[in-house]
Amino acid sequence: MTLNIATDRKANVVGTLWMIAAMAVFAIEDAFLKIASASLPVGQILIVFGFGGAAVFACVISLKGEPLFTKDVASKPMQVRVISEVIGRLFYTLAIVFTPLSSVTVILQAAPLVVVAGASFVFGEKVGWRRWSAILIGLLGVIIIVQPGTNQFSMLSVLAVLGMIGFAGRDLASRAAPSSLSTSILGLYGFLSIVIAGALYTFWEGYRFIFPDAFILICLLGATAAGVTAYSCLMKAMRVGEVSAVTPFRYSRLLFGLTLGVMIFDEELSATTVLGSVLIVFSGLFILWRGKALAN
């Protein structure tokens, strides 16, 4: 029993480190995509970004000698994962393009709360009233940032909320994905989902192709490299540690995203953004602390 507890703790620590690394690189990816969106259509960005990431993972899979498609790829968890990825990536990218990166990053930090809540229903993980209270407080932080019913409310802010929900669904589905599917396989189909998202938006918006200049091309390559790296780290985190233990560390993206938003895009942090951030981070920290207390 002691050995099992020690092993679980080690797995959670390793999963946490993978999660923090993923969040740092995801923030860099967001910055690259926001820069590219000033010159290219959103649909084109998603298609190029998705194909680039898929190509990298396809090469890795081929080098490993793994099959690109097995019956497990068509399993229900993978189907849910693809749908969630399409929803999450499309709306989150639109939010990055049309709203401040800092506010989008903050809203995304509510995803761990949704994941913990979802894990209680999907995986039967025990979530007591204290952690449920923390989840509600964190979601209150999102409401404070979005400010529905006020003059400051913008429908564009809902894009980030929809993206956050999509990503939470993806993370839960990743946990339920067959263990036979490697991180590279998950990454491949994750990026192919982004291509689908880009194609759907291009069809809705109307097709137009703009050949990127050298600088924008570098941004797209940088976003692809960052996306592949971050995706791998995230999948490792979700599959190594317990969902309720590693997901609260997604709030570390808050620090990276706010820093890039202020330093690169000259964004200003409003009082509501700061207050909402505090509530979300507090909720995440409490959930982490409570989870450890119960484990002990």
PDB file of C-alpha atoms in Angstrom:
ATOM      1  CA  MET A   1       0.000   0.000   0.000  1.00  0.00           C
ATOM      2  CA  THR A   2       2.797   2.430   0.926  1.00  0.00           C
ATOM      3  CA  LEU A   3       4.589   1.620  -2.326  1.00  0.00           C
ATOM      4  CA  ASN A   4       1.435   2.297  -4.327  1.00  0.00           C
ATOM      5  CA  ILE A   5       0.888   5.656  -2.622  1.00  0.00           C
ATOM      6  CA  ALA A   6       4.494   6.660  -3.257  1.00  0.00           C
ATOM      7  CA  THR A   7       4.169   5.603  -6.888  1.00  0.00           C
ATOM      8  CA  ASP A   8       0.954   7.617  -7.293  1.00  0.00           C
ATOM      9  CA  ARG A   9       2.595  10.686  -5.787  1.00  0.00           C
ATOM     10  CA  LYS A  10       5.581  10.383  -8.098  1.00  0.00           C
ATOM     11  CA  ALA A  11       3.284   9.985 -11.095  1.00  0.00           C
ATOM     12  CA  ASN A  12       1.350  13.102 -10.083  1.00  0.00           C
ATOM     13  CA  VAL A  13       4.555  15.121  -9.669  1.00  0.00           C
ATOM     14  CA  VAL A  14       5.779  14.028 -13.092  1.00  0.00           C
ATOM     15  CA  GLY A  15       2.369  14.756 -14.595  1.00  0.00           C
ATOM     16  CA  THR A  16       2.397  18.204 -13.013  1.00  0.00           C
ATOM     17  CA  LEU A  17       5.778  19.053 -14.537  1.00  0.00           C
ATOM     18  CA  TRP A  18       4.554  17.941 -17.945  1.00  0.00           C
ATOM     19  CA  MET A  19       1.476  20.144 -17.490  1.00  0.00           C
ATOM     20  CA  ILE A  20       3.467  23.279 -16.602  1.00  0.00           C
ATOM     21  CA  ALA A  21       5.770  22.744 -19.581  1.00  0.00           C
ATOM     22  CA  ALA A  22       2.758  22.325 -21.849  1.00  0.00           C
ATOM     23  CA  MET A  23       1.164  25.546 -20.619  1.00  0.00           C
ATOM     24  CA  ALA A  24       4.326  27.590 -21.188  1.00  0.00           C
ATOM     25  CA  VAL A  25       4.702  26.389 -24.763  1.00  0.00           C
ATOM     26  CA  PHE A  26       0.969  26.718 -25.473  1.00  0.00           C
ATOM     27  CA  ALA A  27       1.220  30.402 -24.515  1.00  0.00           C
ATOM     28  CA  ILE A  28       4.035  30.841 -27.024  1.00  0.00           C
ATOM     29  CA  GLU A  29       1.922  29.104 -29.660  1.00  0.00           C
ATOM     30  CA  ASP A  30      -0.976  31.496 -28.956  1.00  0.00           C
ATOM     31  CA  ALA A  31       1.306  34.495 -29.441  1.00  0.00           C
ATOM     32  CA  PHE A  32       2.526  33.190 -32.806  1.00  0.00           C
ATOM     33  CA  LEU A  33      -1.036  32.554 -33.998  1.00  0.00           C
ATOM     34  CA  LYS A  34      -2.246  35.988 -32.901  1.00  0.00           C
ATOM     35  CA  ILE A  35       0.600  37.632 -34.807  1.00  0.00           C
ATOM     36  CA  ALA A  36      -0.152  35.561 -37.923  1.00  0.00           C
ATOM     37  CA  SER A  37      -3.869  36.403 -37.737  1.00  0.00           C
ATOM     38  CA  ALA A  38      -3.091  40.024 -38.542  1.00  0.00           C
ATOM     39  CA  SER A  39      -2.163  38.946 -42.083  1.00  0.00           C
ATOM     40  CA  LEU A  40      -3.900  35.630 -42.773  1.00  0.00           C
ATOM     41  CA  PRO A  41      -7.519  34.355 -42.616  1.00  0.00           C
ATOM     42  CA  VAL A  42      -8.350  32.263 -39.557  1.00  0.00           C
ATOM     43  CA  GLY A  43      -9.343  29.230 -41.619  1.00  0.00           C
ATOM     44  CA  GLN A  44      -6.067  29.256 -43.525  1.00  0.00           C
ATOM     45  CA  ILE A  45      -4.072  29.550 -40.300  1.00  0.00           C
ATOM     46  CA  LEU A  46      -5.848  26.548 -38.787  1.00  0.00           C
ATOM     47  CA  ILE A  47      -5.423  24.428 -41.921  1.00  0.00           C
ATOM     48  CA  VAL A  48      -1.706  25.206 -42.305  1.00  0.00           C
ATOM     49  CA  PHE A  49      -1.109  24.838 -38.569  1.00  0.00           C
ATOM     50  CA  GLY A  50      -3.042  21.564 -38.435  1.00  0.00           C
ATOM     51  CA  PHE A  51      -1.334  20.012 -41.448  1.00  0.00           C
ATOM     52  CA  GLY A  52       2.076  21.084 -40.155  1.00  0.00           C
ATOM     53  CA  GLY A  53       1.550  19.467 -36.768  1.00  0.00           C
ATOM     54  CA  ALA A  54      -0.013  16.352 -38.308  1.00  0.00           C
ATOM     55  CA  ALA A  55       2.971  15.960 -40.648  1.00  0.00           C
ATOM     56  CA  VAL A  56       5.401  16.083 -37.725  1.00  0.00           C
ATOM     57  CA  PHE A  57       3.500  13.462 -35.756  1.00  0.00           C
ATOM     58  CA  ALA A  58       3.062  11.280 -38.863  1.00  0.00           C
ATOM     59  CA  CYS A  59       6.844  11.264 -39.334  1.00  0.00           C
ATOM     60  CA  VAL A  60       7.391  10.373 -35.675  1.00  0.00           C
ATOM     61  CA  ILE A  61       4.858   7.551 -35.903  1.00  0.00           C
ATOM     62  CA  SER A  62       6.485   6.191 -39.068  1.00  0.00           C
ATOM     63  CA  LEU A  63       9.923   6.218 -37.442  1.00  0.00           C
ATOM     64  CA  LYS A  64       8.505   4.274 -34.505  1.00  0.00           C
ATOM     65  CA  GLY A  65       6.936   1.761 -36.868  1.00  0.00           C
ATOM     66  CA  GLU A  66       3.448   2.318 -35.466  1.00  0.00           C
ATOM     67  CA  PRO A  67       0.351   1.989 -37.660  1.00  0.00           C
ATOM     68  CA  LEU A  68      -1.342   5.281 -38.491  1.00  0.00           C
ATOM     69  CA  PHE A  69      -4.791   3.775 -38.070  1.00  0.00           C
ATOM     70  CA  THR A  70      -6.146   0.997 -35.871  1.00  0.00           C
ATOM     71  CA  LYS A  71      -9.627   0.098 -34.705  1.00  0.00           C
ATOM     72  CA  ASP A  72      -8.945   1.955 -31.434  1.00  0.00           C
ATOM     73  CA  VAL A  73      -8.656   5.202 -33.392  1.00  0.00           C
ATOM     74  CA  ALA A  74     -12.353   4.875 -34.214  1.00  0.00           C
ATOM     75  CA  SER A  75     -13.341   4.214 -30.589  1.00  0.00           C
ATOM     76  CA  LYS A  76     -15.984   6.357 -28.902  1.00  0.00           C
ATOM     77  CA  PRO A  77     -13.505   8.273 -26.699  1.00  0.00           C
ATOM     78  CA  MET A  78     -11.522   9.211 -29.811  1.00  0.00           C
ATOM     79  CA  GLN A  79     -14.668  10.326 -31.612  1.00  0.00           C
ATOM     80  CA  VAL A  80     -15.574  12.540 -28.662  1.00  0.00           C
ATOM     81  CA  ARG A  81     -12.000  13.791 -28.567  1.00  0.00           C
ATOM     82  CA  VAL A  82     -12.028  14.825 -32.229  1.00  0.00           C
ATOM     83  CA  ILE A  83     -15.348  16.655 -31.879  1.00  0.00           C
ATOM     84  CA  SER A  84     -14.176  18.387 -28.698  1.00  0.00           C
ATOM     85  CA  GLU A  85     -10.888  19.361 -30.354  1.00  0.00           C
ATOM     86  CA  VAL A  86     -12.685  20.885 -33.336  1.00  0.00           C
ATOM     87  CA  ILE A  87     -14.952  22.925 -31.058  1.00  0.00           C
ATOM     88  CA  GLY A  88     -12.182  23.941 -28.688  1.00  0.00           C
ATOM     89  CA  ARG A  89      -9.607  24.890 -31.286  1.00  0.00           C
ATOM     90  CA  LEU A  90     -11.973  26.766 -33.591  1.00  0.00           C
ATOM     91  CA  PHE A  91     -13.569  28.957 -30.941  1.00  0.00           C
ATOM     92  CA  TYR A  92     -10.366  29.453 -28.984  1.00  0.00           C
ATOM     93  CA  THR A  93      -8.492  30.590 -32.100  1.00  0.00           C
ATOM     94  CA  LEU A  94     -11.305  32.987 -32.964  1.00  0.00           C
ATOM     95  CA  ALA A  95     -11.089  34.351 -29.420  1.00  0.00           C
ATOM     96  CA  ILE A  96      -7.323  34.862 -29.782  1.00  0.00           C
ATOM     97  CA  VAL A  97      -7.877  36.763 -33.026  1.00  0.00           C
ATOM     98  CA  PHE A  98     -10.744  39.019 -31.950  1.00  0.00           C
ATOM     99  CA  THR A  99     -10.176  39.554 -28.211  1.00  0.00           C
ATOM    100  CA  PRO A 100      -7.172  40.351 -25.975  1.00  0.00           C
ATOM    101  CA  LEU A 101      -4.824  37.410 -25.439  1.00  0.00           C
ATOM    102  CA  SER A 102      -4.744  38.099 -21.699  1.00  0.00           C
ATOM    103  CA  SER A 103      -8.516  37.739 -21.192  1.00  0.00           C
ATOM    104  CA  VAL A 104      -8.666  34.656 -23.416  1.00  0.00           C
ATOM    105  CA  THR A 105      -5.871  33.057 -21.417  1.00  0.00           C
ATOM    106  CA  VAL A 106      -7.635  33.770 -18.132  1.00  0.00           C
ATOM    107  CA  ILE A 107     -10.938  32.271 -19.279  1.00  0.00           C
ATOM    108  CA  LEU A 108      -9.145  29.165 -20.512  1.00  0.00           C
ATOM    109  CA  GLN A 109      -7.848  28.573 -16.990  1.00  0.00           C
ATOM    110  CA  ALA A 110     -11.344  27.519 -15.963  1.00  0.00           C
ATOM    111  CA  ALA A 111     -10.878  24.355 -18.036  1.00  0.00           C
ATOM    112  CA  PRO A 112      -9.284  22.419 -15.130  1.00  0.00           C
ATOM    113  CA  LEU A 113     -12.352  23.136 -13.022  1.00  0.00           C
ATOM    114  CA  VAL A 114     -14.615  21.778 -15.741  1.00  0.00           C
ATOM    115  CA  VAL A 115     -12.337  18.756 -16.126  1.00  0.00           C
ATOM    116  CA  VAL A 116     -12.428  17.963 -12.399  1.00  0.00           C
ATOM    117  CA  ALA A 117     -16.219  18.314 -12.420  1.00  0.00           C
ATOM    118  CA  GLY A 118     -16.452  16.129 -15.501  1.00  0.00           C
ATOM    119  CA  ALA A 119     -14.093  13.518 -14.036  1.00  0.00           C
ATOM    120  CA  SER A 120     -16.512  12.990 -11.160  1.00  0.00           C
ATOM    121  CA  PHE A 121     -19.246  12.007 -13.609  1.00  0.00           C
ATOM    122  CA  VAL A 122     -17.227  10.282 -16.329  1.00  0.00           C
ATOM    123  CA  PHE A 123     -14.594   8.451 -14.279  1.00  0.00           C
ATOM    124  CA  GLY A 124     -16.317   8.285 -10.905  1.00  0.00           C
ATOM    125  CA  GLU A 125     -13.583  10.293  -9.170  1.00  0.00           C
ATOM    126  CA  LYS A 126     -14.776  11.497  -5.776  1.00  0.00           C
ATOM    127  CA  VAL A 127     -15.252  15.268  -5.592  1.00  0.00           C
ATOM    128  CA  GLY A 128     -16.573  16.483  -2.245  1.00  0.00           C
ATOM    129  CA  TRP A 129     -18.586  19.601  -1.477  1.00  0.00           C
ATOM    130  CA  ARG A 130     -15.455  21.640  -0.756  1.00  0.00           C
ATOM    131  CA  ARG A 131     -14.038  21.083  -4.217  1.00  0.00           C
ATOM    132  CA  TRP A 132     -17.459  21.602  -5.771  1.00  0.00           C
ATOM    133  CA  SER A 133     -17.565  24.972  -3.980  1.00  0.00           C
ATOM    134  CA  ALA A 134     -14.131  25.802  -5.382  1.00  0.00           C
ATOM    135  CA  ILE A 135     -15.319  24.901  -8.875  1.00  0.00           C
ATOM    136  CA  LEU A 136     -18.300  27.252  -8.522  1.00  0.00           C
ATOM    137  CA  ILE A 137     -16.043  30.053  -7.265  1.00  0.00           C
ATOM    138  CA  GLY A 138     -13.749  29.567 -10.251  1.00  0.00           C
ATOM    139  CA  LEU A 139     -16.668  29.683 -12.662  1.00  0.00           C
ATOM    140  CA  LEU A 140     -17.810  32.859 -10.906  1.00  0.00           C
ATOM    141  CA  GLY A 141     -14.414  34.267 -11.852  1.00  0.00           C
ATOM    142  CA  VAL A 142     -15.176  33.525 -15.501  1.00  0.00           C
ATOM    143  CA  ILE A 143     -18.527  35.315 -15.200  1.00  0.00           C
ATOM    144  CA  ILE A 144     -16.806  38.356 -13.679  1.00  0.00           C
ATOM    145  CA  ILE A 145     -14.414  38.497 -16.627  1.00  0.00           C
ATOM    146  CA  VAL A 146     -17.110  38.028 -19.267  1.00  0.00           C
ATOM    147  CA  GLN A 147     -19.492  40.456 -17.462  1.00  0.00           C
ATOM    148  CA  PRO A 148     -22.805  39.275 -18.961  1.00  0.00           C
ATOM    149  CA  GLY A 149     -25.671  41.729 -18.626  1.00  0.00           C
ATOM    150  CA  THR A 150     -23.415  44.792 -18.408  1.00  0.00           C
ATOM    151  CA  ASN A 151     -22.357  47.448 -20.899  1.00  0.00           C
ATOM    152  CA  GLN A 152     -18.875  45.900 -20.967  1.00  0.00           C
ATOM    153  CA  PHE A 153     -20.203  42.542 -22.168  1.00  0.00           C
ATOM    154  CA  SER A 154     -19.179  41.462 -25.654  1.00  0.00           C
ATOM    155  CA  MET A 155     -20.451  38.392 -27.467  1.00  0.00           C
ATOM    156  CA  LEU A 156     -16.884  37.853 -28.642  1.00  0.00           C
ATOM    157  CA  SER A 157     -15.919  36.910 -25.081  1.00  0.00           C
ATOM    158  CA  VAL A 158     -18.231  33.899 -25.391  1.00  0.00           C
ATOM    159  CA  LEU A 159     -15.832  32.513 -28.002  1.00  0.00           C
ATOM    160  CA  ALA A 160     -13.231  31.901 -25.308  1.00  0.00           C
ATOM    161  CA  VAL A 161     -15.809  30.206 -23.068  1.00  0.00           C
ATOM    162  CA  LEU A 162     -16.851  27.833 -25.857  1.00  0.00           C
ATOM    163  CA  GLY A 163     -13.211  27.100 -26.618  1.00  0.00           C
ATOM    164  CA  MET A 164     -12.546  26.367 -22.958  1.00  0.00           C
ATOM    165  CA  ILE A 165     -15.441  23.899 -22.784  1.00  0.00           C
ATOM    166  CA  GLY A 166     -14.209  22.169 -25.927  1.00  0.00           C
ATOM    167  CA  PHE A 167     -10.699  21.760 -24.544  1.00  0.00           C
ATOM    168  CA  ALA A 168     -12.051  20.385 -21.264  1.00  0.00           C
ATOM    169  CA  GLY A 169     -13.962  17.762 -23.228  1.00  0.00           C
ATOM    170  CA  ARG A 170     -10.815  16.910 -25.155  1.00  0.00           C
ATOM    171  CA  ASP A 171      -8.819  16.398 -21.962  1.00  0.00           C
ATOM    172  CA  LEU A 172     -11.452  14.108 -20.493  1.00  0.00           C
ATOM    173  CA  ALA A 173     -11.648  12.106 -23.708  1.00  0.00           C
ATOM    174  CA  SER A 174      -7.845  11.806 -23.758  1.00  0.00           C
ATOM    175  CA  ARG A 175      -7.982  10.182 -20.351  1.00  0.00           C
ATOM    176  CA  ALA A 176     -10.552   7.677 -21.606  1.00  0.00           C
ATOM    177  CA  ALA A 177      -8.724   6.957 -24.866  1.00  0.00           C
ATOM    178  CA  PRO A 178      -7.510   3.350 -25.291  1.00  0.00           C
ATOM    179  CA  SER A 179      -4.083   2.839 -23.727  1.00  0.00           C
ATOM    180  CA  SER A 180      -2.892   1.245 -26.969  1.00  0.00           C
ATOM    181  CA  LEU A 181      -2.881   4.689 -28.598  1.00  0.00           C
ATOM    182  CA  SER A 182       0.437   6.444 -28.138  1.00  0.00           C
ATOM    183  CA  THR A 183       0.906  10.149 -27.502  1.00  0.00           C
ATOM    184  CA  SER A 184       2.016  10.533 -31.118  1.00  0.00           C
ATOM    185  CA  ILE A 185      -1.212   8.973 -32.398  1.00  0.00           C
ATOM    186  CA  LEU A 186      -3.257  11.273 -30.175  1.00  0.00           C
ATOM    187  CA  GLY A 187      -1.235  14.223 -31.437  1.00  0.00           C
ATOM    188  CA  LEU A 188      -1.694  13.235 -35.082  1.00  0.00           C
ATOM    189  CA  TYR A 189      -5.465  13.035 -34.846  1.00  0.00           C
ATOM    190  CA  GLY A 190      -5.573  16.120 -32.661  1.00  0.00           C
ATOM    191  CA  PHE A 191      -3.892  18.166 -35.383  1.00  0.00           C
ATOM    192  CA  LEU A 192      -6.039  16.593 -38.092  1.00  0.00           C
ATOM    193  CA  SER A 193      -9.005  17.808 -36.035  1.00  0.00           C
ATOM    194  CA  ILE A 194      -7.573  21.324 -36.324  1.00  0.00           C
ATOM    195  CA  VAL A 195      -7.540  20.929 -40.112  1.00  0.00           C
ATOM    196  CA  ILE A 196     -11.225  20.007 -39.934  1.00  0.00           C
ATOM    197  CA  ALA A 197     -11.911  23.088 -37.807  1.00  0.00           C
ATOM    198  CA  GLY A 198     -10.097  25.280 -40.326  1.00  0.00           C
ATOM    199  CA  ALA A 199     -11.929  23.739 -43.271  1.00  0.00           C
ATOM    200  CA  LEU A 200     -15.310  24.237 -41.603  1.00  0.00           C
ATOM    201  CA  TYR A 201     -14.571  27.885 -40.859  1.00  0.00           C
ATOM    202  CA  THR A 202     -13.193  28.466 -44.359  1.00  0.00           C
ATOM    203  CA  PHE A 203     -16.373  27.000 -45.844  1.00  0.00           C
ATOM    204  CA  TRP A 204     -18.491  29.260 -43.625  1.00  0.00           C
ATOM    205  CA  GLU A 205     -16.389  32.396 -44.129  1.00  0.00           C
ATOM    206  CA  GLY A 206     -15.698  31.931 -47.824  1.00  0.00           C
ATOM    207  CA  TYR A 207     -12.461  30.592 -49.286  1.00  0.00           C
ATOM    208  CA  ARG A 208      -9.553  32.951 -49.810  1.00  0.00           C
ATOM    209  CA  PHE A 209      -5.853  32.127 -49.776  1.00  0.00           C
ATOM    210  CA  ILE A 210      -3.104  34.620 -48.967  1.00  0.00           C
ATOM    211  CA  PHE A 211       0.503  33.605 -49.474  1.00  0.00           C
ATOM    212  CA  PRO A 212       2.359  34.514 -46.260  1.00  0.00           C
ATOM    213  CA  ASP A 213       5.518  36.596 -46.274  1.00  0.00           C
ATOM    214  CA  ALA A 214       8.732  35.351 -44.653  1.00  0.00           C
ATOM    215  CA  PHE A 215       7.933  36.733 -41.194  1.00  0.00           C
ATOM    216  CA  ILE A 216       4.418  35.292 -41.067  1.00  0.00           C
ATOM    217  CA  LEU A 217       5.732  31.980 -42.383  1.00  0.00           C
ATOM    218  CA  ILE A 218       8.213  31.900 -39.505  1.00  0.00           C
ATOM    219  CA  CYS A 219       5.335  32.576 -37.088  1.00  0.00           C
ATOM    220  CA  LEU A 220       3.359  29.663 -38.530  1.00  0.00           C
ATOM    221  CA  LEU A 221       6.374  27.365 -38.299  1.00  0.00           C
ATOM    222  CA  GLY A 222       6.979  28.550 -34.741  1.00  0.00           C
ATOM    223  CA  ALA A 223       3.343  27.942 -33.821  1.00  0.00           C
ATOM    224  CA  THR A 224       3.505  24.455 -35.316  1.00  0.00           C
ATOM    225  CA  ALA A 225       6.688  23.565 -33.445  1.00  0.00           C
ATOM    226  CA  ALA A 226       5.270  24.968 -30.210  1.00  0.00           C
ATOM    227  CA  GLY A 227       1.960  23.203 -30.757  1.00  0.00           C
ATOM    228  CA  VAL A 228       3.583  19.814 -31.321  1.00  0.00           C
ATOM    229  CA  THR A 229       5.761  20.190 -28.238  1.00  0.00           C
ATOM    230  CA  ALA A 230       2.941  21.448 -26.022  1.00  0.00           C
ATOM    231  CA  TYR A 231       0.529  18.787 -27.263  1.00  0.00           C
ATOM    232  CA  SER A 232       2.968  16.031 -26.395  1.00  0.00           C
ATOM    233  CA  CYS A 233       3.527  17.454 -22.923  1.00  0.00           C
ATOM    234  CA  LEU A 234      -0.209  17.807 -22.296  1.00  0.00           C
ATOM    235  CA  MET A 235      -0.984  14.251 -23.345  1.00  0.00           C
ATOM    236  CA  LYS A 236       1.813  12.976 -21.113  1.00  0.00           C
ATOM    237  CA  ALA A 237       0.399  14.968 -18.197  1.00  0.00           C
ATOM    238  CA  MET A 238      -3.148  13.696 -18.630  1.00  0.00           C
ATOM    239  CA  ARG A 239      -2.096  10.071 -18.977  1.00  0.00           C
ATOM    240  CA  VAL A 240       0.646   9.924 -16.331  1.00  0.00           C
ATOM    241  CA  GLY A 241      -1.064  11.646 -13.389  1.00  0.00           C
ATOM    242  CA  GLU A 242      -4.577  11.689 -11.983  1.00  0.00           C
ATOM    243  CA  VAL A 243      -6.901  14.122 -13.715  1.00  0.00           C
ATOM    244  CA  SER A 244      -7.876  15.838 -10.459  1.00  0.00           C
ATOM    245  CA  ALA A 245      -4.212  16.194  -9.449  1.00  0.00           C
ATOM    246  CA  VAL A 246      -2.526  17.506 -12.603  1.00  0.00           C
ATOM    247  CA  THR A 247      -5.245  19.656 -14.173  1.00  0.00           C
ATOM    248  CA  PRO A 248      -5.122  22.477 -11.575  1.00  0.00           C
ATOM    249  CA  PHE A 249      -1.630  23.291 -12.831  1.00  0.00           C
ATOM    250  CA  ARG A 250      -3.104  24.433 -16.095  1.00  0.00           C
ATOM    251  CA  TYR A 251      -3.549  27.785 -14.368  1.00  0.00           C
ATOM    252  CA  SER A 252       0.219  28.266 -14.816  1.00  0.00           C
ATOM    253  CA  ARG A 253      -0.658  29.243 -18.374  1.00  0.00           C
ATOM    254  CA  LEU A 254      -2.169  32.343 -16.834  1.00  0.00           C
ATOM    255  CA  LEU A 255       1.250  33.673 -15.880  1.00  0.00           C
ATOM    256  CA  PHE A 256       2.746  32.963 -19.295  1.00  0.00           C
ATOM    257  CA  GLY A 257      -0.237  34.272 -21.253  1.00  0.00           C
ATOM    258  CA  LEU A 258      -0.614  37.499 -19.290  1.00  0.00           C
ATOM    259  CA  THR A 259       3.096  38.197 -19.595  1.00  0.00           C
ATOM    260  CA  LEU A 260       3.070  37.757 -23.371  1.00  0.00           C
ATOM    261  CA  GLY A 261      -0.150  39.766 -23.725  1.00  0.00           C
ATOM    262  CA  VAL A 262       1.280  42.732 -21.852  1.00  0.00           C
ATOM    263  CA  MET A 263       4.817  42.607 -23.250  1.00  0.00           C
ATOM    264  CA  ILE A 264       4.120  41.772 -26.905  1.00  0.00           C
ATOM    265  CA  PHE A 265       0.607  43.099 -27.584  1.00  0.00           C
ATOM    266  CA  ASP A 266       0.598  46.056 -25.146  1.00  0.00           C
ATOM    267  CA  GLU A 267      -2.568  44.843 -23.440  1.00  0.00           C
ATOM    268  CA  GLU A 268      -3.792  46.344 -20.179  1.00  0.00           C
ATOM    269  CA  LEU A 269      -5.198  44.228 -17.384  1.00  0.00           C
ATOM    270  CA  SER A 270      -8.601  45.416 -16.151  1.00  0.00           C
ATOM    271  CA  ALA A 271      -9.748  45.097 -12.557  1.00  0.00           C
ATOM    272  CA  THR A 272     -12.322  42.474 -13.546  1.00  0.00           C
ATOM    273  CA  THR A 273      -9.662  40.422 -15.323  1.00  0.00           C
ATOM    274  CA  VAL A 274      -7.418  40.512 -12.267  1.00  0.00           C
ATOM    275  CA  LEU A 275     -10.282  39.643  -9.890  1.00  0.00           C
ATOM    276  CA  GLY A 276     -11.466  36.811 -12.112  1.00  0.00           C
ATOM    277  CA  SER A 277      -7.904  35.515 -12.354  1.00  0.00           C
ATOM    278  CA  VAL A 278      -7.543  35.488  -8.579  1.00  0.00           C
ATOM    279  CA  LEU A 279     -10.763  33.507  -8.131  1.00  0.00           C
ATOM    280  CA  ILE A 280      -9.823  30.984 -10.811  1.00  0.00           C
ATOM    281  CA  VAL A 281      -6.294  30.488  -9.478  1.00  0.00           C
ATOM    282  CA  PHE A 282      -7.561  30.256  -5.892  1.00  0.00           C
ATOM    283  CA  SER A 283     -10.030  27.593  -6.948  1.00  0.00           C
ATOM    284  CA  GLY A 284      -7.348  25.615  -8.747  1.00  0.00           C
ATOM    285  CA  LEU A 285      -4.965  25.796  -5.807  1.00  0.00           C
ATOM    286  CA  PHE A 286      -7.662  24.775  -3.358  1.00  0.00           C
ATOM    287  CA  ILE A 287      -8.665  21.807  -5.488  1.00  0.00           C
ATOM    288  CA  LEU A 288      -5.041  20.721  -5.621  1.00  0.00           C
ATOM    289  CA  TRP A 289      -4.600  21.122  -1.859  1.00  0.00           C
ATOM    290  CA  ARG A 290      -7.841  19.328  -1.092  1.00  0.00           C
ATOM    291  CA  GLY A 291      -6.929  16.474  -3.397  1.00  0.00           C
ATOM    292  CA  LYS A 292      -3.604  16.020  -1.641  1.00  0.00           C
ATOM    293  CA  ALA A 293      -5.249  16.217   1.779  1.00  0.00           C
ATOM    294  CA  LEU A 294      -7.666  13.452   0.841  1.00  0.00           C
ATOM    295  CA  ALA A 295      -4.833  11.337  -0.564  1.00  0.00           C
ATOM    296  CA  ASN A 296      -2.971  11.624   2.728  1.00  0.00           C
TER     297      ASN A 296
END
